[in-house]
Amino acid sequence: MEETKLLDESSQKLKAILDAIGEGISIIDDNLKIIRVNPIIEKWAGPLDDLKGRYCYIAYQKRDTPCEDCPTIKTFKTGKVERARQHAYDYQGNIRYFEFTSAPIFDQHGRITSVVELAVDLTEKIELEQNLKETRDRLQAIFDGISDGISVIDKNYHILRVNKEILNMFNKRDFSDPIDKKCFVEYFKSDEACDDCPGKKAIEEGKPYRITKIWQSTEKGRLVLEISAFPIKEEKGDVIQVIEYIRDITHMVRLEDQLLYQERLRGIGELAAGIAHEIRNPLGNIAAAAQFCLSKYRLHESIRRYLKIILKNSENANKIVKDLLGFARPREINFKMGHIGDVIDTACSLVKARCSKQRIRLIKRWSRRLPPILLDEKHLKEAFLNFILNALDAMSDRGRLTITAYADSLSNEIVVSFFDTADGIPQGNLDKIFDPFFTTKKEGIGLGLTVAQQVINYHKGKIGIESEAGKGTNVIVRLPILRETTEESKGLEDGVNPNS
């Protein structure tokens, strides 16, 4: 009787201990059958009466065979405490995640008779981790999807985090390239912080700061960047980091410059038209009077010579007036489908004699499979002829002019290049060569390139000039292919001027 009473007391104490533990407890025999569970297990797995005598892997994991990484089996084999993370299913079929810890129970002979299995419910923690990961991934996708550059920078100018656009903007291959490096070194190749650094201002003043920076990139040329810095503060209000938002506004600035340029051209055009009209009538009278005197009267040879000078200069002045009117008057553009090669051939045919005289080799290269485009052949020929004549003027004797055309399938454009071997254009003049009335020639009034640019603009095209002292000049014209597909330029064939 005494032994039974002691056994009952021990059982009651064990039950009290199991019930008091805040985690799930199971006692498993050597056949992996459940002997006992505490109320925590019963809450999710069902009452003890339903669980007792069932295999643990069937009752908990809904499996037909023991788990591969079962800590209870390991404890029976090693006699040591074993751990494993596994999922289980509650009585409603919902998945739950646990960390199982198994410890052996020995009899008086030191043999393992059963195992105590502690089940720590990690479901909420793992679901929280998954939710945090999903939120982090979503924020990262938004962070990377922003089309402007974003950096997180500490008070020592070290880059902590960047988005994808920063990699594109500053030609970085991988996210690890700029991390933990100085922003002024990685972005602007400088040895010290920028004088007008918005990040520094945001840290010092604790409020957002913005600047516009002009930066000469080795790979992309001149860029205009709008850089905004926003402070990140800790609880006490001290700035610990800065978010820098870098926006490339180069294209916007160029559009604004083009609008201002067009406004200025319009004003100059109206002025030129007014002057031309005022000069044209008296100029015509002067020329007519000189012509009348030469044909009507017998005059002394010296007088006739002076009258001829007047007539010649009147004709030159009249040509300038025509150029002014041509610049000021809106052009009638008649578009039709045509081949760029035909336009180049026509322009080149007009300079064959001059090329021969100056001993200049004229080379034409383009694919016979270039697609047709919408163009005004007359005005485009005049623009191309202007580029060619400028090149010939720059090469006084001997040289080479190469005209190349190809289809750029990526940009859906026809690209035409006029490359000469003259001395090149001084860097100081490159920004002014399209300005009206700018010229370095002794003759002409500096409207040729301005008018040529207008023609390219009418075609919705773009024009650029690359020049280097002593190596020549390359005029590059890009014209849109207004059709659904383009054929890539294949098999460039040379057409060499036979008179060169």
Short mmCIF file of C-alpha atoms in Angstrom, two decimals:
data_model
loop_
_atom_site.label_atom_id
_atom_site.label_comp_id
_atom_site.label_asym_id
_atom_site.label_seq_id
_atom_site.Cartn_x
_atom_site.Cartn_y
_atom_site.Cartn_z
CA MET A 1 0.00 0.00 0.00
CA GLU A 2 2.82 2.39 0.89
CA GLU A 3 4.54 1.80 -2.45
CA THR A 4 1.31 2.43 -4.35
CA LYS A 5 0.80 5.63 -2.43
CA LEU A 6 4.35 6.82 -3.17
CA LEU A 7 3.93 5.94 -6.86
CA ASP A 8 0.68 7.87 -6.99
CA GLU A 9 2.30 10.86 -5.31
CA SER A 10 5.21 10.74 -7.80
CA SER A 11 2.74 10.58 -10.66
CA GLN A 12 0.86 13.58 -9.31
CA LYS A 13 4.10 15.53 -8.89
CA LEU A 14 5.18 14.65 -12.46
CA LYS A 15 1.80 15.76 -13.80
CA ALA A 16 2.05 19.02 -11.86
CA ILE A 17 5.53 19.65 -13.26
CA LEU A 18 4.45 18.85 -16.84
CA ASP A 19 1.37 21.04 -16.54
CA ALA A 20 3.41 23.94 -15.15
CA ILE A 21 5.91 23.97 -17.99
CA GLY A 22 4.93 26.60 -20.58
CA GLU A 23 6.10 24.51 -23.56
CA GLY A 24 4.79 21.25 -24.98
CA ILE A 25 6.03 18.04 -23.33
CA SER A 26 5.65 14.50 -24.65
CA ILE A 27 6.97 11.27 -23.22
CA ILE A 28 7.76 8.76 -25.98
CA ASP A 29 8.61 5.06 -25.54
CA ASP A 30 11.21 3.09 -27.48
CA ASN A 31 8.63 2.23 -30.14
CA LEU A 32 8.03 5.95 -30.73
CA LYS A 33 4.59 5.69 -29.18
CA ILE A 34 3.19 8.50 -27.06
CA ILE A 35 2.95 7.68 -23.34
CA ARG A 36 2.01 11.04 -21.96
CA VAL A 37 1.61 14.70 -22.97
CA ASN A 38 1.02 17.92 -21.08
CA PRO A 39 -1.88 20.37 -21.68
CA ILE A 40 0.20 22.52 -24.08
CA ILE A 41 0.47 19.57 -26.46
CA GLU A 42 -3.21 18.81 -26.01
CA LYS A 43 -4.12 22.35 -27.07
CA TRP A 44 -2.83 21.86 -30.61
CA ALA A 45 -2.57 18.07 -31.05
CA GLY A 46 -5.75 16.92 -29.26
CA PRO A 47 -6.57 15.26 -25.91
CA LEU A 48 -4.29 12.67 -24.31
CA ASP A 49 -6.89 9.92 -24.74
CA ASP A 50 -6.66 10.39 -28.54
CA LEU A 51 -2.86 10.57 -28.54
CA LYS A 52 -1.83 7.91 -26.04
CA GLY A 53 -0.45 4.79 -27.69
CA ARG A 54 -0.16 6.41 -31.16
CA TYR A 55 3.09 6.79 -33.03
CA CYS A 56 4.39 10.32 -32.56
CA TYR A 57 5.19 10.79 -36.26
CA ILE A 58 1.60 9.85 -37.17
CA ALA A 59 -0.02 11.94 -34.45
CA TYR A 60 2.17 15.03 -34.93
CA GLN A 61 3.56 14.98 -38.47
CA LYS A 62 0.82 12.98 -40.23
CA ARG A 63 3.54 10.68 -41.64
CA ASP A 64 3.61 6.96 -42.33
CA THR A 65 7.27 6.58 -41.34
CA PRO A 66 9.51 8.21 -38.70
CA CYS A 67 11.02 11.60 -39.49
CA GLU A 68 14.45 11.56 -41.13
CA ASP A 69 15.97 13.92 -38.55
CA CYS A 70 14.00 12.64 -35.53
CA PRO A 71 15.72 13.78 -32.30
CA THR A 72 13.96 11.07 -30.24
CA ILE A 73 15.45 8.27 -32.35
CA LYS A 74 18.86 9.91 -32.01
CA THR A 75 18.48 10.13 -28.22
CA PHE A 76 17.60 6.42 -28.00
CA LYS A 77 20.78 5.70 -29.99
CA THR A 78 23.20 8.15 -28.34
CA GLY A 79 21.74 8.56 -24.87
CA LYS A 80 22.27 12.29 -25.23
CA VAL A 81 20.11 15.36 -25.60
CA GLU A 82 19.29 15.95 -29.26
CA ARG A 83 17.60 18.84 -31.10
CA ALA A 84 15.89 19.38 -34.44
CA ARG A 85 13.56 21.88 -36.08
CA GLN A 86 10.53 20.24 -37.65
CA HIS A 87 7.01 21.08 -38.66
CA ALA A 88 3.89 19.41 -37.30
CA TYR A 89 0.14 19.63 -37.86
CA ASP A 90 -2.50 20.55 -35.31
CA TYR A 91 -5.78 18.67 -35.02
CA GLN A 92 -7.35 21.11 -37.50
CA GLY A 93 -4.67 20.33 -40.12
CA ASN A 94 -2.83 23.67 -39.81
CA ILE A 95 0.95 23.54 -40.12
CA ARG A 96 3.03 24.60 -37.12
CA TYR A 97 6.77 24.88 -36.59
CA PHE A 98 8.62 23.55 -33.52
CA GLU A 99 12.07 23.10 -32.13
CA PHE A 100 12.06 19.59 -30.57
CA THR A 101 14.54 18.77 -27.80
CA SER A 102 14.77 15.12 -26.68
CA ALA A 103 16.30 13.94 -23.38
CA PRO A 104 16.62 10.30 -22.21
CA ILE A 105 14.84 8.72 -19.20
CA PHE A 106 16.88 5.89 -17.63
CA ASP A 107 15.72 2.97 -15.47
CA GLN A 108 17.58 1.74 -12.36
CA HIS A 109 19.87 -0.32 -14.62
CA GLY A 110 20.88 2.67 -16.74
CA ARG A 111 18.81 1.64 -19.74
CA ILE A 112 16.77 4.19 -21.71
CA THR A 113 13.14 3.34 -21.23
CA SER A 114 11.61 6.46 -22.74
CA VAL A 115 12.37 9.97 -23.96
CA VAL A 116 11.07 13.35 -22.83
CA GLU A 117 10.47 15.53 -25.87
CA LEU A 118 10.21 19.30 -25.36
CA ALA A 119 8.37 21.09 -28.20
CA VAL A 120 8.98 24.87 -28.39
CA ASP A 121 6.37 26.42 -30.69
CA LEU A 122 8.18 28.65 -33.22
CA THR A 123 5.17 29.20 -35.47
CA GLU A 124 4.61 32.86 -34.64
CA LYS A 125 8.33 33.62 -34.77
CA ILE A 126 8.81 31.92 -38.15
CA GLU A 127 5.66 33.51 -39.59
CA LEU A 128 6.90 36.88 -38.34
CA GLU A 129 10.29 36.22 -39.93
CA GLN A 130 8.59 35.28 -43.21
CA ASN A 131 6.40 38.41 -43.06
CA LEU A 132 9.45 40.55 -42.35
CA LYS A 133 11.31 38.93 -45.25
CA GLU A 134 8.37 39.50 -47.59
CA THR A 135 8.12 43.12 -46.45
CA ARG A 136 11.89 43.55 -46.85
CA ASP A 137 11.83 41.99 -50.31
CA ARG A 138 8.88 44.18 -51.31
CA LEU A 139 10.63 47.32 -50.05
CA GLN A 140 13.83 46.22 -51.80
CA ALA A 141 11.88 45.78 -55.05
CA ILE A 142 10.45 49.28 -54.65
CA PHE A 143 13.91 50.59 -53.71
CA ASP A 144 15.49 49.02 -56.78
CA GLY A 145 12.54 49.89 -59.03
CA ILE A 146 12.92 53.64 -58.49
CA SER A 147 14.37 55.07 -61.69
CA ASP A 148 16.59 57.54 -59.80
CA GLY A 149 19.67 56.72 -57.75
CA ILE A 150 19.35 56.23 -53.97
CA SER A 151 22.19 55.82 -51.46
CA VAL A 152 22.25 55.49 -47.69
CA ILE A 153 25.39 57.15 -46.32
CA ASP A 154 26.75 57.42 -42.77
CA LYS A 155 28.29 60.47 -41.09
CA ASN A 156 31.76 59.49 -42.35
CA TYR A 157 30.56 59.41 -46.01
CA HIS A 158 30.64 55.61 -46.13
CA ILE A 159 28.06 54.08 -48.48
CA LEU A 160 25.85 51.64 -46.58
CA ARG A 161 23.27 50.76 -49.20
CA VAL A 162 22.43 51.58 -52.83
CA ASN A 163 19.72 50.73 -55.34
CA LYS A 164 20.18 49.39 -58.88
CA GLU A 165 20.04 52.80 -60.54
CA ILE A 166 23.15 53.89 -58.64
CA LEU A 167 24.97 50.95 -60.23
CA ASN A 168 23.78 52.04 -63.69
CA MET A 169 24.46 55.73 -63.09
CA PHE A 170 28.03 55.24 -61.91
CA ASN A 171 28.90 52.08 -63.89
CA LYS A 172 29.20 49.69 -60.95
CA ARG A 173 28.97 45.97 -61.67
CA ASP A 174 27.69 44.70 -58.34
CA PHE A 175 26.06 45.96 -55.14
CA SER A 176 29.22 45.08 -53.22
CA ASP A 177 31.38 47.46 -55.31
CA PRO A 178 30.44 50.75 -53.59
CA ILE A 179 29.50 49.43 -50.13
CA ASP A 180 31.67 50.71 -47.21
CA LYS A 181 33.53 53.06 -49.54
CA LYS A 182 33.53 56.86 -49.55
CA CYS A 183 30.73 58.30 -51.68
CA PHE A 184 32.87 61.10 -53.15
CA VAL A 185 35.50 58.56 -54.23
CA GLU A 186 33.09 56.01 -55.73
CA TYR A 187 30.77 58.48 -57.42
CA PHE A 188 32.84 61.51 -58.39
CA LYS A 189 36.44 60.20 -58.30
CA SER A 190 37.43 62.85 -55.77
CA ASP A 191 39.93 62.65 -52.92
CA GLU A 192 37.79 64.68 -50.53
CA ALA A 193 34.18 65.55 -49.84
CA CYS A 194 32.55 67.89 -52.36
CA ASP A 195 32.52 71.57 -51.37
CA ASP A 196 28.75 71.79 -51.73
CA CYS A 197 28.03 68.27 -50.44
CA PRO A 198 24.28 68.04 -49.64
CA GLY A 199 24.90 65.05 -47.36
CA LYS A 200 27.27 67.12 -45.22
CA LYS A 201 24.73 69.95 -45.05
CA ALA A 202 21.91 67.57 -44.07
CA ILE A 203 24.06 66.07 -41.27
CA GLU A 204 25.15 69.46 -39.93
CA GLU A 205 21.76 71.20 -40.14
CA GLY A 206 19.49 68.20 -39.58
CA LYS A 207 17.18 69.09 -42.47
CA PRO A 208 16.89 68.20 -46.18
CA TYR A 209 19.28 69.89 -48.60
CA ARG A 210 19.39 69.96 -52.39
CA ILE A 211 21.92 70.98 -55.05
CA THR A 212 22.35 70.74 -58.81
CA LYS A 213 25.73 69.39 -59.84
CA ILE A 214 27.34 69.34 -63.29
CA TRP A 215 29.59 66.30 -63.57
CA GLN A 216 31.84 65.22 -66.42
CA SER A 217 31.58 61.43 -66.59
CA THR A 218 34.33 59.52 -68.37
CA GLU A 219 31.80 57.05 -69.81
CA LYS A 220 28.69 59.22 -70.29
CA GLY A 221 30.04 62.70 -70.87
CA ARG A 222 28.55 65.82 -69.28
CA LEU A 223 25.74 65.04 -66.84
CA VAL A 224 23.51 67.37 -64.85
CA LEU A 225 22.55 65.76 -61.53
CA GLU A 226 20.03 66.96 -58.98
CA ILE A 227 21.16 65.62 -55.58
CA SER A 228 18.86 65.76 -52.53
CA ALA A 229 19.90 64.66 -49.04
CA PHE A 230 17.45 63.66 -46.29
CA PRO A 231 18.64 63.12 -42.70
CA ILE A 232 17.86 59.94 -40.72
CA LYS A 233 17.68 60.68 -37.00
CA GLU A 234 17.85 58.53 -33.88
CA GLU A 235 15.47 58.87 -30.91
CA LYS A 236 17.43 61.76 -29.39
CA GLY A 237 17.22 63.67 -32.66
CA ASP A 238 20.87 63.26 -33.71
CA VAL A 239 21.50 62.59 -37.39
CA ILE A 240 23.10 59.18 -37.83
CA GLN A 241 22.71 58.60 -41.58
CA VAL A 242 21.64 60.37 -44.74
CA ILE A 243 19.55 59.21 -47.70
CA GLU A 244 20.89 60.74 -50.93
CA TYR A 245 18.48 60.88 -53.86
CA ILE A 246 20.33 61.43 -57.17
CA ARG A 247 18.31 62.36 -60.23
CA ASP A 248 19.80 62.66 -63.70
CA ILE A 249 18.15 65.76 -65.20
CA THR A 250 20.52 66.06 -68.17
CA HIS A 251 17.78 65.29 -70.69
CA MET A 252 15.40 67.78 -69.08
CA VAL A 253 18.04 70.53 -69.11
CA ARG A 254 18.81 69.80 -72.75
CA LEU A 255 15.12 70.08 -73.61
CA GLU A 256 14.93 73.42 -71.81
CA ASP A 257 18.07 74.58 -73.64
CA GLN A 258 16.53 73.52 -76.95
CA LEU A 259 13.33 75.45 -76.19
CA LEU A 260 15.34 78.56 -75.30
CA TYR A 261 17.46 78.06 -78.40
CA GLN A 262 14.37 77.77 -80.59
CA GLU A 263 12.94 80.93 -79.03
CA ARG A 264 16.19 82.74 -79.71
CA LEU A 265 16.27 81.44 -83.28
CA ARG A 266 12.75 82.69 -83.84
CA GLY A 267 13.69 86.15 -82.58
CA ILE A 268 16.81 86.21 -84.74
CA GLY A 269 14.78 84.97 -87.70
CA GLU A 270 12.23 87.76 -87.34
CA LEU A 271 15.02 90.32 -87.08
CA ALA A 272 16.83 88.84 -90.09
CA ALA A 273 13.64 88.84 -92.15
CA GLY A 274 12.99 92.48 -91.34
CA ILE A 275 16.53 93.52 -92.24
CA ALA A 276 16.51 91.46 -95.44
CA HIS A 277 13.25 92.99 -96.64
CA GLU A 278 14.50 96.50 -95.90
CA ILE A 279 17.76 95.90 -97.79
CA ARG A 280 16.45 93.85 -100.70
CA ASN A 281 14.61 96.66 -102.58
CA PRO A 282 17.37 99.30 -102.47
CA LEU A 283 19.91 96.58 -103.25
CA GLY A 284 17.89 95.61 -106.32
CA ASN A 285 17.79 99.26 -107.40
CA ILE A 286 21.57 99.58 -107.05
CA ALA A 287 22.17 96.44 -109.12
CA ALA A 288 19.65 97.50 -111.77
CA ALA A 289 21.17 100.97 -112.04
CA ALA A 290 24.68 99.58 -112.45
CA GLN A 291 23.49 97.08 -115.04
CA PHE A 292 21.63 99.85 -116.93
CA CYS A 293 24.69 102.11 -117.05
CA LEU A 294 26.91 99.27 -118.27
CA SER A 295 24.54 98.37 -121.11
CA LYS A 296 23.29 101.86 -122.09
CA TYR A 297 26.33 104.14 -122.14
CA ARG A 298 29.82 104.14 -123.53
CA LEU A 299 31.86 104.73 -120.43
CA HIS A 300 35.53 105.04 -119.58
CA GLU A 301 37.10 101.72 -118.74
CA SER A 302 37.83 102.73 -115.13
CA ILE A 303 34.17 103.69 -114.62
CA ARG A 304 33.03 100.39 -116.14
CA ARG A 305 35.37 98.57 -113.77
CA TYR A 306 33.89 100.32 -110.74
CA LEU A 307 30.34 99.61 -111.95
CA LYS A 308 31.21 95.93 -112.32
CA ILE A 309 32.55 95.93 -108.73
CA ILE A 310 29.26 97.49 -107.60
CA LEU A 311 27.31 94.86 -109.55
CA LYS A 312 29.38 91.97 -108.19
CA ASN A 313 29.07 93.12 -104.57
CA SER A 314 25.35 93.71 -105.07
CA GLU A 315 25.00 90.10 -106.20
CA ASN A 316 27.01 88.93 -103.16
CA ALA A 317 24.86 91.04 -100.87
CA ASN A 318 21.72 89.70 -102.54
CA LYS A 319 22.92 86.15 -101.89
CA ILE A 320 23.31 87.03 -98.20
CA VAL A 321 19.80 88.48 -98.21
CA LYS A 322 18.50 85.24 -99.72
CA ASP A 323 20.30 83.26 -97.01
CA LEU A 324 18.75 85.46 -94.34
CA LEU A 325 15.28 85.02 -95.82
CA GLY A 326 15.85 81.29 -96.20
CA PHE A 327 16.82 81.10 -92.52
CA ALA A 328 13.85 83.20 -91.37
CA ARG A 329 11.14 81.78 -93.62
CA PRO A 330 9.38 78.58 -92.44
CA ARG A 331 10.40 75.70 -94.66
CA GLU A 332 7.92 73.61 -96.58
CA ILE A 333 8.89 70.03 -95.82
CA ASN A 334 7.49 67.37 -98.12
CA PHE A 335 8.05 63.93 -96.64
CA LYS A 336 7.99 60.75 -98.65
CA MET A 337 9.59 57.32 -98.34
CA GLY A 338 13.12 57.40 -99.68
CA HIS A 339 16.60 55.90 -99.32
CA ILE A 340 19.30 57.73 -97.45
CA GLY A 341 21.90 56.39 -99.86
CA ASP A 342 20.27 58.26 -102.74
CA VAL A 343 20.47 61.53 -100.80
CA ILE A 344 24.17 60.97 -100.03
CA ASP A 345 24.90 60.07 -103.67
CA THR A 346 23.20 63.24 -104.94
CA ALA A 347 25.10 65.46 -102.49
CA CYS A 348 28.42 63.78 -103.32
CA SER A 349 27.89 64.16 -107.09
CA LEU A 350 27.93 67.93 -106.62
CA VAL A 351 31.44 67.96 -105.11
CA LYS A 352 33.26 65.44 -107.33
CA ALA A 353 35.15 68.11 -109.25
CA ARG A 354 36.19 69.94 -106.10
CA CYS A 355 37.36 66.72 -104.42
CA SER A 356 39.49 65.97 -107.48
CA LYS A 357 40.92 69.47 -107.49
CA GLN A 358 41.81 69.36 -103.76
CA ARG A 359 43.06 65.75 -104.05
CA ILE A 360 40.60 64.62 -101.39
CA ARG A 361 39.54 61.00 -101.29
CA LEU A 362 35.77 60.67 -100.89
CA ILE A 363 34.69 57.31 -99.46
CA LYS A 364 31.06 56.20 -99.13
CA ARG A 365 30.04 53.19 -97.09
CA TRP A 366 26.58 51.83 -96.42
CA SER A 367 24.60 48.66 -96.71
CA ARG A 368 22.41 48.15 -99.76
CA ARG A 369 19.81 46.75 -97.34
CA LEU A 370 19.24 50.00 -95.46
CA PRO A 371 15.49 50.42 -94.90
CA PRO A 372 13.67 53.36 -96.53
CA ILE A 373 12.60 56.22 -94.23
CA LEU A 374 10.36 59.26 -94.38
CA LEU A 375 12.47 62.17 -95.63
CA ASP A 376 12.51 65.39 -97.64
CA GLU A 377 15.20 64.62 -100.18
CA LYS A 378 15.75 68.24 -101.30
CA HIS A 379 16.29 69.74 -97.86
CA LEU A 380 18.19 66.74 -96.49
CA LYS A 381 20.51 66.91 -99.51
CA GLU A 382 21.20 70.59 -98.73
CA ALA A 383 22.00 69.73 -95.09
CA PHE A 384 24.33 66.86 -96.08
CA LEU A 385 25.98 69.08 -98.71
CA ASN A 386 26.66 71.65 -95.99
CA PHE A 387 28.46 69.05 -93.86
CA ILE A 388 30.48 67.91 -96.88
CA LEU A 389 31.47 71.46 -97.94
CA ASN A 390 32.54 72.30 -94.37
CA ALA A 391 34.77 69.22 -94.39
CA LEU A 392 36.27 70.18 -97.78
CA ASP A 393 36.87 73.73 -96.55
CA ALA A 394 38.72 72.33 -93.53
CA MET A 395 40.96 70.12 -95.74
CA SER A 396 42.66 72.65 -98.03
CA ASP A 397 44.81 70.09 -99.86
CA ARG A 398 44.78 66.30 -99.58
CA GLY A 399 42.77 64.38 -97.04
CA ARG A 400 39.97 61.85 -96.70
CA LEU A 401 36.24 62.27 -96.17
CA THR A 402 34.40 59.09 -95.17
CA ILE A 403 30.60 59.01 -95.26
CA THR A 404 29.06 56.01 -93.51
CA ALA A 405 25.42 55.03 -93.03
CA TYR A 406 23.96 52.11 -91.10
CA ALA A 407 20.77 51.08 -89.31
CA ASP A 408 20.91 51.05 -85.51
CA SER A 409 18.30 48.42 -84.63
CA LEU A 410 18.48 49.21 -80.89
CA SER A 411 17.48 52.86 -81.28
CA ASN A 412 15.48 52.28 -84.50
CA GLU A 413 17.47 54.94 -86.35
CA ILE A 414 19.54 55.46 -89.48
CA VAL A 415 22.97 56.80 -88.46
CA VAL A 416 24.93 58.85 -91.00
CA SER A 417 28.52 59.85 -90.24
CA PHE A 418 30.69 62.46 -92.05
CA PHE A 419 34.28 61.95 -90.87
CA ASP A 420 37.12 64.14 -92.20
CA THR A 421 40.86 64.13 -91.57
CA ALA A 422 41.27 67.88 -91.11
CA ASP A 423 42.77 69.59 -88.06
CA GLY A 424 39.57 69.42 -86.02
CA ILE A 425 37.45 72.08 -84.33
CA PRO A 426 38.83 73.94 -81.28
CA GLN A 427 37.05 72.85 -78.12
CA GLY A 428 36.01 76.42 -77.42
CA ASN A 429 34.03 76.54 -80.65
CA LEU A 430 32.17 73.21 -80.34
CA ASP A 431 29.36 74.68 -78.26
CA LYS A 432 28.89 77.60 -80.68
CA ILE A 433 29.01 76.07 -84.14
CA PHE A 434 25.21 75.78 -84.45
CA ASP A 435 24.63 79.35 -83.29
CA PRO A 436 23.31 81.70 -86.00
CA PHE A 437 25.96 83.96 -87.57
CA PHE A 438 28.86 82.12 -85.91
CA THR A 439 31.61 81.41 -88.44
CA THR A 440 35.39 81.14 -88.60
CA LYS A 441 35.46 81.47 -92.39
CA LYS A 442 36.38 84.61 -94.30
CA GLU A 443 33.29 84.24 -96.47
CA GLY A 444 29.71 83.42 -95.44
CA ILE A 445 27.55 84.65 -92.60
CA GLY A 446 27.44 81.54 -90.40
CA LEU A 447 23.96 80.23 -91.13
CA GLY A 448 24.84 76.96 -92.89
CA LEU A 449 25.00 74.69 -89.85
CA THR A 450 22.08 76.47 -88.19
CA VAL A 451 19.87 75.79 -91.22
CA ALA A 452 21.19 72.20 -91.48
CA GLN A 453 20.29 71.63 -87.83
CA GLN A 454 16.79 72.96 -88.51
CA VAL A 455 16.40 70.44 -91.35
CA ILE A 456 17.51 67.56 -89.11
CA ASN A 457 15.07 68.76 -86.43
CA TYR A 458 12.24 68.80 -88.99
CA HIS A 459 13.03 65.12 -89.58
CA LYS A 460 12.79 64.47 -85.79
CA GLY A 461 16.47 63.60 -85.93
CA LYS A 462 19.53 64.42 -83.84
CA ILE A 463 22.91 65.81 -84.78
CA GLY A 464 26.17 65.65 -82.85
CA ILE A 465 29.74 66.64 -83.55
CA GLU A 466 32.85 64.91 -82.25
CA SER A 467 36.17 66.59 -82.87
CA GLU A 468 39.73 66.25 -81.63
CA ALA A 469 42.64 68.51 -82.48
CA GLY A 470 44.88 66.96 -85.10
CA LYS A 471 42.58 63.96 -85.67
CA GLY A 472 39.62 65.40 -87.56
CA THR A 473 35.91 65.92 -87.09
CA ASN A 474 32.97 63.52 -87.16
CA VAL A 475 29.45 64.86 -87.78
CA ILE A 476 26.90 62.23 -86.71
CA VAL A 477 23.26 62.47 -87.83
CA ARG A 478 20.57 60.17 -86.44
CA LEU A 479 17.24 59.93 -88.28
CA PRO A 480 14.29 57.86 -87.00
CA ILE A 481 13.10 54.87 -88.99
CA LEU A 482 9.35 55.43 -89.06
CA ARG A 483 8.37 51.81 -89.66
CA GLU A 484 7.72 48.75 -87.55
CA THR A 485 10.99 46.91 -88.10
CA THR A 486 14.55 47.66 -89.08
CA GLU A 487 17.09 45.52 -90.88
CA GLU A 488 20.53 45.54 -89.48
CA SER A 489 23.24 46.92 -91.68
CA LYS A 490 25.11 44.01 -93.23
CA GLY A 491 28.04 43.76 -95.60
CA LEU A 492 29.25 47.36 -95.73
CA GLU A 493 30.44 48.04 -99.24
CA ASP A 494 32.90 50.77 -100.15
CA GLY A 495 32.08 53.30 -102.85
CA VAL A 496 35.21 55.28 -103.69
CA ASN A 497 35.06 58.44 -105.79
CA PRO A 498 36.71 57.47 -109.09
CA ASN A 499 38.09 60.98 -109.50
CA SER A 500 39.83 60.95 -106.12
#
